[in-house]
Short mmCIF file of C-alpha atoms and ligand atoms in Angstrom, two decimals:
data_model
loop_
_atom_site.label_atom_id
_atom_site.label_comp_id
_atom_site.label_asym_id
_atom_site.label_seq_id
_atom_site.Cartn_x
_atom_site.Cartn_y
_atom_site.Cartn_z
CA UNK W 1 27.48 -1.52 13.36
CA UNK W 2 30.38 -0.99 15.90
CA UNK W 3 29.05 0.15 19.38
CA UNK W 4 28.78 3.50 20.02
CA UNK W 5 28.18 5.95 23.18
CA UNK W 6 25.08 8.57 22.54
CA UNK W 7 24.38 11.67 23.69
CA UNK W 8 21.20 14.17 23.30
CA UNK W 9 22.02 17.57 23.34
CA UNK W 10 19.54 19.53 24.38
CA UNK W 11 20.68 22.69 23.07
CA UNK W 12 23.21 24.52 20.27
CA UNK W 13 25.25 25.10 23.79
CA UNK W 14 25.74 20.86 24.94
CA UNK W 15 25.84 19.91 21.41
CA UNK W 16 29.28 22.33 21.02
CA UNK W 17 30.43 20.84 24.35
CA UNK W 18 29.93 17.61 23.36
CA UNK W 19 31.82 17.70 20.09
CA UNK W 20 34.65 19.75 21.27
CA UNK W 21 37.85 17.97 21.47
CA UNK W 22 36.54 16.35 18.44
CA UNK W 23 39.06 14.29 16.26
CA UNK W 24 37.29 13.80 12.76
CA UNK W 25 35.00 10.97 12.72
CA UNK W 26 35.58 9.55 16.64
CA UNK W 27 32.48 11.88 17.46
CA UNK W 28 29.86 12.75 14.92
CA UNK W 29 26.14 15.00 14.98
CA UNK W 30 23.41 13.28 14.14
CA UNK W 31 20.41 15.00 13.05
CA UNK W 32 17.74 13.10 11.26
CA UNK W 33 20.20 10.21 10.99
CA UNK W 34 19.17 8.93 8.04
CA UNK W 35 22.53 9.06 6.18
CA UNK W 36 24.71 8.99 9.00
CA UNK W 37 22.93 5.30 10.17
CA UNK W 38 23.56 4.09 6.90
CA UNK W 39 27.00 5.20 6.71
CA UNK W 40 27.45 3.37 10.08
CA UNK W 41 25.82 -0.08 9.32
CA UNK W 42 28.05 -0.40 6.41
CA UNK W 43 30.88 0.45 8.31
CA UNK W 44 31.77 3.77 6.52
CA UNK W 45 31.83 5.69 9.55
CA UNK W 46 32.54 4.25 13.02
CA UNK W 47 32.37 7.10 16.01
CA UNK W 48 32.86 6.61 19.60
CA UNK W 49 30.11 8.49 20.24
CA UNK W 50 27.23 10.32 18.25
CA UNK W 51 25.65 13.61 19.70
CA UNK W 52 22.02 14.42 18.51
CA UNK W 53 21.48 17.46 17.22
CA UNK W 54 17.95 17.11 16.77
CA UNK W 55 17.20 20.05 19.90
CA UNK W 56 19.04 22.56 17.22
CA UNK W 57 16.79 25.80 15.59
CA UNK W 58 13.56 24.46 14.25
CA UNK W 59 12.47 27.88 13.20
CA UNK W 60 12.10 29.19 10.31
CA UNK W 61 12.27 33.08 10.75
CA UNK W 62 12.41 36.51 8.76
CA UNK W 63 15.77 38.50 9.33
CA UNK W 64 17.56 41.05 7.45
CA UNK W 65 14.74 41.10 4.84
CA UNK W 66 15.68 37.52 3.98
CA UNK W 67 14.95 34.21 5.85
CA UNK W 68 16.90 32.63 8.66
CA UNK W 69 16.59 28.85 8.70
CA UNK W 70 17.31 26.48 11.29
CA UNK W 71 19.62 23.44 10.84
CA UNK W 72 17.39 21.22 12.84
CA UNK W 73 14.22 22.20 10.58
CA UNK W 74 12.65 18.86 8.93
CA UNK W 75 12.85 19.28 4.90
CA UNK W 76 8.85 18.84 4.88
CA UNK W 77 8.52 21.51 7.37
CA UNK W 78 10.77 23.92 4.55
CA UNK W 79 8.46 22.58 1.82
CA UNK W 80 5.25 23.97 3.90
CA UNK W 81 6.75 27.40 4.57
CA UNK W 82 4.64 29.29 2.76
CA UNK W 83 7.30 32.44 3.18
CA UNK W 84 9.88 30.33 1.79
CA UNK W 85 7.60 29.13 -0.69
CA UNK W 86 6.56 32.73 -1.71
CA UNK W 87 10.58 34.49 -1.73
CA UNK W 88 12.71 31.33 -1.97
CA UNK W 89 11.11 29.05 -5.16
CA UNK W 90 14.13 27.73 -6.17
CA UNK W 91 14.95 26.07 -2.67
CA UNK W 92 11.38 24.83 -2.03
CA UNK W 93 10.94 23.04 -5.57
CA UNK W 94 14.36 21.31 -4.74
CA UNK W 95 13.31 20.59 -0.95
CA UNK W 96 9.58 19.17 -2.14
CA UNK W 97 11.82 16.80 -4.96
CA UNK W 98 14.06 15.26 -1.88
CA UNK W 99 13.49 11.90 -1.93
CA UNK W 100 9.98 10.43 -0.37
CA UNK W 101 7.70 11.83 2.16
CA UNK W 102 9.34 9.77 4.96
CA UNK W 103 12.71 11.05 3.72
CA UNK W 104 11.52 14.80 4.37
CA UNK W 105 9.77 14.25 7.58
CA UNK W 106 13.25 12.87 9.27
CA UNK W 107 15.47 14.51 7.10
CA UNK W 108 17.07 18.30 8.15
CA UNK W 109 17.78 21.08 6.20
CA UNK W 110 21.63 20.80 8.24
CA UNK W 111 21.82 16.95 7.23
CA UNK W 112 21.06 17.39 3.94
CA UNK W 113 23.72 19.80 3.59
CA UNK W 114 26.09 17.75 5.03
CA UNK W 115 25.16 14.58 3.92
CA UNK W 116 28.43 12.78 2.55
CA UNK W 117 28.49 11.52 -0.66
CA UNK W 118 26.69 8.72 -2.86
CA UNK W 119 29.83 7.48 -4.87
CA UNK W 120 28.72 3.45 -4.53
CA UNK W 121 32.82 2.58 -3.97
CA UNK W 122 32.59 5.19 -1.38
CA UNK W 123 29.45 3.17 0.38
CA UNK W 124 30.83 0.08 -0.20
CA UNK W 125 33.31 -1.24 2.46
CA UNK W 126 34.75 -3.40 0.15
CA UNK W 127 36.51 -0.38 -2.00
CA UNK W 128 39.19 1.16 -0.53
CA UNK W 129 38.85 4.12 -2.92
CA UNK W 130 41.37 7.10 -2.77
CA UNK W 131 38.82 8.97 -0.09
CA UNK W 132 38.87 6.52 2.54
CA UNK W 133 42.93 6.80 2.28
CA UNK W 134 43.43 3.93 -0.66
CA UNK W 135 45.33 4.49 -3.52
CA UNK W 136 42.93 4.97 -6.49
CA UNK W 137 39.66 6.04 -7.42
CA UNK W 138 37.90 3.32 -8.51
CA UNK W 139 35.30 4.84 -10.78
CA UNK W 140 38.13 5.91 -13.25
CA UNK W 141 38.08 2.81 -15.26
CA UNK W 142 34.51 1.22 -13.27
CA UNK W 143 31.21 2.79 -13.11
CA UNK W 144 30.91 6.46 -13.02
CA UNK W 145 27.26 6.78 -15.23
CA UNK W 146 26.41 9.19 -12.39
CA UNK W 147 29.93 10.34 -11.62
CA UNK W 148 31.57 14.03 -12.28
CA UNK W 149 31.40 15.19 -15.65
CA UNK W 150 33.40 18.67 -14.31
CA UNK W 151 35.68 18.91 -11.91
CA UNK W 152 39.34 16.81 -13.27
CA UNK W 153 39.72 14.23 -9.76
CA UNK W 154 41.66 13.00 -8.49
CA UNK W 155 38.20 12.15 -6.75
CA UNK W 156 34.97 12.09 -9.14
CA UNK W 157 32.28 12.28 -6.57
CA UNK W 158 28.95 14.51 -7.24
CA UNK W 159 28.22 16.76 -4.59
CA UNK W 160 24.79 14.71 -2.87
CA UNK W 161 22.48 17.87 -1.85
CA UNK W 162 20.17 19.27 -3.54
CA UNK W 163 19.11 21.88 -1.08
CA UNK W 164 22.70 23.52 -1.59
CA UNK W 165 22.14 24.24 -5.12
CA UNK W 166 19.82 27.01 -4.56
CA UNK W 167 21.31 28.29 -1.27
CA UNK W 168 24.62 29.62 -3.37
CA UNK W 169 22.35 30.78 -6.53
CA UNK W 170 20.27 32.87 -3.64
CA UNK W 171 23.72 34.00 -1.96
CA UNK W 172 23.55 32.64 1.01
CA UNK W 173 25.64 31.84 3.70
CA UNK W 174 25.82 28.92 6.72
CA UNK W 175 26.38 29.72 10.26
CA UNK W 176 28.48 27.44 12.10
CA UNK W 177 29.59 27.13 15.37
CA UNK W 178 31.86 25.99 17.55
CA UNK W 179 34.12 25.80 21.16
CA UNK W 180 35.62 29.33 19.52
CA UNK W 181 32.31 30.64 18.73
CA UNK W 182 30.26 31.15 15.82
CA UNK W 183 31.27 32.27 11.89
CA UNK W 184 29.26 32.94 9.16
CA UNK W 185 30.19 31.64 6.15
CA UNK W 186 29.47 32.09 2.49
CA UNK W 187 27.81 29.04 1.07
CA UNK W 188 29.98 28.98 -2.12
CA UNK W 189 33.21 28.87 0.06
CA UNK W 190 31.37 26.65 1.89
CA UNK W 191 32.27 23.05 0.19
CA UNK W 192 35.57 22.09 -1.13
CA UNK W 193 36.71 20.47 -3.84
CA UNK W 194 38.91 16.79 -3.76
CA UNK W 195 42.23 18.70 -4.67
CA UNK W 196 41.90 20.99 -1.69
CA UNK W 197 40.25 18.20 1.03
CA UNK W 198 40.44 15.19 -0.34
CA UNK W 199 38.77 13.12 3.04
CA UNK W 200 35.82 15.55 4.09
CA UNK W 201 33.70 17.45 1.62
CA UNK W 202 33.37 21.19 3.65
CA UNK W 203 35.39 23.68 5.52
CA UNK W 204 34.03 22.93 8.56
CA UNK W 205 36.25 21.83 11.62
CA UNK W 206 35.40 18.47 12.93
CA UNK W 207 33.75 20.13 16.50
CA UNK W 208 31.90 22.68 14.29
CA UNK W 209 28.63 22.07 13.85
CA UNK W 210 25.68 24.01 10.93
CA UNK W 211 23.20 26.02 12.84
CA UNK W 212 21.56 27.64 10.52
CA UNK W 213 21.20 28.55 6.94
CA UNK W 214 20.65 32.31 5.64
CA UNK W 215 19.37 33.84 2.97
CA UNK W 216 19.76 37.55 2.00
CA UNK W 217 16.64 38.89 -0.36
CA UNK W 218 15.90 36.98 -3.06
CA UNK W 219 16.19 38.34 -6.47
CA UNK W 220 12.92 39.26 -8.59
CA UNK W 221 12.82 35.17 -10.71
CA UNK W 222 14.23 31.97 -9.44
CA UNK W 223 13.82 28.85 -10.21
CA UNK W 224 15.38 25.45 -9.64
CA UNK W 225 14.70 22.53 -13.00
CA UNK W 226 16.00 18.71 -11.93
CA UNK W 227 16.24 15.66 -14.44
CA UNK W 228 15.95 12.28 -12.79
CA UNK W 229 15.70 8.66 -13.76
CA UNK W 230 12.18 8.26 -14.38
CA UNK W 231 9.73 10.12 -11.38
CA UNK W 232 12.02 7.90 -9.09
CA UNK W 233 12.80 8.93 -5.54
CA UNK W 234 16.61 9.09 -6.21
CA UNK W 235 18.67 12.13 -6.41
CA UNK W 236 18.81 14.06 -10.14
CA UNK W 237 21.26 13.18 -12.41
CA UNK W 238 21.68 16.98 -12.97
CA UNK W 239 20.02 19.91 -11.71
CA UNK W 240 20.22 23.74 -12.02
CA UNK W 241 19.11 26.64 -10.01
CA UNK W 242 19.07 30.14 -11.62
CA UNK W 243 18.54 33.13 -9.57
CA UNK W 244 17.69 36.62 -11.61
CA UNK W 245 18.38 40.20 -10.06
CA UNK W 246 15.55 42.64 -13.08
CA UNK W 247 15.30 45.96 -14.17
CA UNK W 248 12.37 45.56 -15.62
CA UNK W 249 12.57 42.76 -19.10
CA UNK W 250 15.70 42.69 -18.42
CA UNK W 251 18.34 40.72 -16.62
CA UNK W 252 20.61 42.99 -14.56
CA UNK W 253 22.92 39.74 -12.73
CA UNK W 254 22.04 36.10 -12.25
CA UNK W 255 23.44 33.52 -10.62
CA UNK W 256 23.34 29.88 -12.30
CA UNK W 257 24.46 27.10 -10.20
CA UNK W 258 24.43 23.28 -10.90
CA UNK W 259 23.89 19.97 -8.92
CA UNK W 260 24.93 16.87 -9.16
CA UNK W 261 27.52 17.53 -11.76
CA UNK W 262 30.70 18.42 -9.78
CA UNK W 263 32.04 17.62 -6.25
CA UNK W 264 30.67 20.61 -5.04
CA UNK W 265 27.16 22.45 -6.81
CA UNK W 266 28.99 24.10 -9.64
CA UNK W 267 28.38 27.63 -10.18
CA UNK W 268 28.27 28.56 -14.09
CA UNK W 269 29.59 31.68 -14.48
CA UNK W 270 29.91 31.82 -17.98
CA UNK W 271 26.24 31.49 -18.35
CA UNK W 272 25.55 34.02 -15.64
CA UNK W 273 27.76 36.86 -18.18
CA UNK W 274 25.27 35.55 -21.45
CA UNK W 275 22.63 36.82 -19.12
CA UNK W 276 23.21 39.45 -17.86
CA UNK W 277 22.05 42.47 -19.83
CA UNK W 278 19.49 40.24 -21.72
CA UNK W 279 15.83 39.73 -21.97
CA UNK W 280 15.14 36.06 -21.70
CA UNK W 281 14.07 34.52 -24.67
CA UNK W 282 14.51 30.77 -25.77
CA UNK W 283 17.23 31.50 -27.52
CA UNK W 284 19.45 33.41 -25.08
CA UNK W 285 18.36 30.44 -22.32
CA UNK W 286 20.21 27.74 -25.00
CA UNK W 287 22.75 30.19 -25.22
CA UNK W 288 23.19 30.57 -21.57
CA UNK W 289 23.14 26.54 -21.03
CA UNK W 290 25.62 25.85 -24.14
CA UNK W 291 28.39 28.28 -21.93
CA UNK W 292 27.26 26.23 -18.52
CA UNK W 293 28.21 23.23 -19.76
CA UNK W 294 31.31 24.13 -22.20
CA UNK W 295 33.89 23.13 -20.08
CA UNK W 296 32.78 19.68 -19.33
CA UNK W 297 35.03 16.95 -19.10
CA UNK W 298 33.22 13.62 -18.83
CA UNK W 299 34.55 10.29 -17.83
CA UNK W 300 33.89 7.15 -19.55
CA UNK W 301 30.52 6.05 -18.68
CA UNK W 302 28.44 9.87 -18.16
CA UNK W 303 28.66 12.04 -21.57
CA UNK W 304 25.20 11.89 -21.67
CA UNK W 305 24.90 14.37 -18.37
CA UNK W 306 26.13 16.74 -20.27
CA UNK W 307 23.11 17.12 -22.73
CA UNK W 308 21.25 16.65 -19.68
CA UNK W 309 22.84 19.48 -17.33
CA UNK W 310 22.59 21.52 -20.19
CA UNK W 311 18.75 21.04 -20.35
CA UNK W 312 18.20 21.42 -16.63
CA UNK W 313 20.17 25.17 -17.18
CA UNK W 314 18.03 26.40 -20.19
CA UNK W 315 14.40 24.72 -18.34
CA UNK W 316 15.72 26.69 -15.03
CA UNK W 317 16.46 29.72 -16.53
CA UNK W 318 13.08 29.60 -18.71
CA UNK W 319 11.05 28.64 -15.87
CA UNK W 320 12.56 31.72 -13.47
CA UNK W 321 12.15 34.13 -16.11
CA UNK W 322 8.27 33.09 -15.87
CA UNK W 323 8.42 32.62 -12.60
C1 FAD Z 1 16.14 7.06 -1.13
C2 FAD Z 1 16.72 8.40 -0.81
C3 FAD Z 1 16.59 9.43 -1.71
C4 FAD Z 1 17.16 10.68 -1.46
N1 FAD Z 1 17.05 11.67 -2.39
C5 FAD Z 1 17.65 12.86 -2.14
C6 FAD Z 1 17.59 13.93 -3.09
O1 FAD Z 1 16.98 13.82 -4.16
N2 FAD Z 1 18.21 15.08 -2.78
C7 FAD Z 1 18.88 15.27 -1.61
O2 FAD Z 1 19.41 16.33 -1.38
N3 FAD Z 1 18.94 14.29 -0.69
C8 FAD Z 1 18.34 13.11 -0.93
N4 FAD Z 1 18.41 12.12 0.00
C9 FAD Z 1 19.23 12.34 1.18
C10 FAD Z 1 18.46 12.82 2.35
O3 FAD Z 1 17.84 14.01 2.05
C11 FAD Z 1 19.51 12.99 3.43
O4 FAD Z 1 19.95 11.71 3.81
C12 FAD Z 1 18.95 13.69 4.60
O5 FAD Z 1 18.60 14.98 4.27
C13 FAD Z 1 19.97 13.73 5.69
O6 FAD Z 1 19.38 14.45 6.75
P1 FAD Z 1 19.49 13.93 8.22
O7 FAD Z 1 18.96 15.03 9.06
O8 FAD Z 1 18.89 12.59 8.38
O9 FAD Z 1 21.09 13.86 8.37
P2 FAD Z 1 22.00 12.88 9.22
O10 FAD Z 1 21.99 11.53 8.65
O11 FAD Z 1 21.70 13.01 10.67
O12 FAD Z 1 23.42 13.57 8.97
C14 FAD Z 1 24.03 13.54 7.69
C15 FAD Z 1 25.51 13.93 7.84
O13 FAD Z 1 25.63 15.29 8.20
C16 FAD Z 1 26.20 15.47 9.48
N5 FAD Z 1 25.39 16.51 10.09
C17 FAD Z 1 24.04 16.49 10.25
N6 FAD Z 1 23.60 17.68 10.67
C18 FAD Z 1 24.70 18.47 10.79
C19 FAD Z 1 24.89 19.82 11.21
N7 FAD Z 1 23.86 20.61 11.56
N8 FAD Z 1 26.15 20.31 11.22
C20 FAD Z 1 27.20 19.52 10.86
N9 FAD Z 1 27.08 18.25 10.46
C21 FAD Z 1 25.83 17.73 10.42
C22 FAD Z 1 26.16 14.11 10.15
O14 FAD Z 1 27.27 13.90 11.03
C23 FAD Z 1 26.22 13.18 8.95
O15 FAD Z 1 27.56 12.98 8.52
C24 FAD Z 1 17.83 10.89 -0.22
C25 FAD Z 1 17.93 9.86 0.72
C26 FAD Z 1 17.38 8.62 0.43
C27 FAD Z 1 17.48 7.54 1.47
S1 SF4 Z 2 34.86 9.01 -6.95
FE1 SF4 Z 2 35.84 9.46 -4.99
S2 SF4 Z 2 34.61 8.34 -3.53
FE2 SF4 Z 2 34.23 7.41 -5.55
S3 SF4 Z 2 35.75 5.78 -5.86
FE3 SF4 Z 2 36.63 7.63 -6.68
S4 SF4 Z 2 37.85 8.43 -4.95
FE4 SF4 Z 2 36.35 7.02 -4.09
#
């Protein structure tokens, strides 16, 4: 790992101050570190200087009749919110399926959004893929089992967190700040796609940092379904949160969004329209899941997520609609 300076912010304020002036990647945040450490020993990332942002909101608080979550709040300390637990199911199942334990008690709610992404040419320092500023993507004609099966390049990365699944199926929005002050910002404007930002993942300006995460009021049924390998600790190979607005039986609006089949969590519109205006039964769900995953495009090594993204949508919407 290259040297580095390091500073501890003690507040929202020094952090900013720190990280003004930024140029990408010369000064980073570090908040549980767990991803960004990695990404340094294998020479990934190499800052100047890293500014902990561990001093950020720990709190998890009620506001505007939905919940106002700190960046700096530990992913276990989500999972035992028993607000969040109650209103926000969808988020909690995903937080309480994040990796191990030990992963939950370092890991933030703000690094797990921003945690960069698991392509293995990406975290190999070997591959000088097309996002580090090479000319190709290697996992075009290599291995891309857990690759993008939506999306069309000219990078194939999933989107890593599972935590912003749920945020956009709730609505919610991030709150960033920085030297010009702080924005709100919709969390499904929030990441960008390869095409648009083809070296960073998110909107945000290198001296910008995630504060906090908010969600409006929850609609009536939510749920979140992942498939993984085996009960491993490793991220899903496809996931789906489903969000559901009732009048009574029946489905006034829902929002469908899926992980770790896109660059960014991959809202499925067309399945939101077969629901809306339905009662749920098993067959509407397979309905709803057949138009989720219509438009997928798979590579040569990951056809098989699609029958698997398609089961995570009709087991999320099913399990909501009990929920
Ligand atoms: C074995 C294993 C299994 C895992 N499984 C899953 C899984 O199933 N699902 C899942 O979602 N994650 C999974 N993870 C990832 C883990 O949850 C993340 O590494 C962790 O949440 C990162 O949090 P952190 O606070 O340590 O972030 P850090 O490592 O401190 O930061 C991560 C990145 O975000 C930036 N950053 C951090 N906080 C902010 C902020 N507030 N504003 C702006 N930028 C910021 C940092 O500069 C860095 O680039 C797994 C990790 C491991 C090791
Ligand atoms: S998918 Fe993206 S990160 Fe992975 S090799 Fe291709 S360009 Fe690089």
């Amino acid at each position: 790992m290259k040297a580095f300076a390091y500073v501890n912010a003690t507040n929202e304020k020094e952090a900013i101050a720190a990280l003004a002036k930024a140029e990408r990647g010369r000064m980073l945040p570090m908040a549980g570190g767990m991803d960004l450490l990695g990404m340094m020993k294998d020479y990934i990332v190499s800052p100047e200087r890293v500014v902990s942002i561990r001093n950020l909101d720990q709190t998890i608080t009620s506001a505007d009749g939905g919940l106002r979550i700190g960046a700096a709040v530990k992913i276990a300390d989500l999972v035992e919110h028993a607000q969040a637990r109650r209103l926000y199911p969808a988020l909690v199942t995903a937080a309480e399926d994040v990796g191990t334990p030990q992963i939950r008690n370092v890991g933030t709610v703000g690094g797990n959004i921003m945690q960069r992404p698991r392509c293995w040419y990406f975290r190999n320092e070997e591959f000088n893929c097309l996002k580090k500023g090479g000319s190709r993507c290697f996992a075009v004609e290599g291995e891309n089992q857990y690759h993008a099966i939506f999306g069309d390049g000219p990078c194939h990365i999933v989107h890593p967190s599972s935590l912003a699944v749920p945020v956009i199926a709730y609505g919610g929005r991030f709150r960033v700040a920085g030297p010009n002050g702080a924005r709100e910002i919709d969390a499904g404007q929030f990441f960008q796609m390869p095409n648009q930002n083809l070296y960073g993942e998110t909107v945000l300006q290198p001296d910008e940092i995630v504060t906090h995460v908010l969600l409006p009021a929850p609609g009536q049924r939510s749920a979140t379904y992942e498939v993984r390998f085996k009960q491993s600790h490793d991220w899903p190979l496809a996931a789906a949160s489903v969000n559901l607005v009732m009048s009574g039986l029946t489905v006034r609006s829902a929002r469908v969004v899926m992980g770790a089949v896109a660059p960014i969590p991959w809202r499925a519109q067309a399945a939101e329209r077969v629901l809306a205006g339905k009662a749920i039964t098993e067959a509407i769900a397979a309905e709803a899941a057949a138009a989720a995953v219509a438009g997928a495009r798979p590579m040569t090594g990951n056809a098989y997520k699609i029958q698997i993204a398609k089961t995570a949508v009709k087991r999320a919407i099913l399990a909501a609609s009990r929920a």
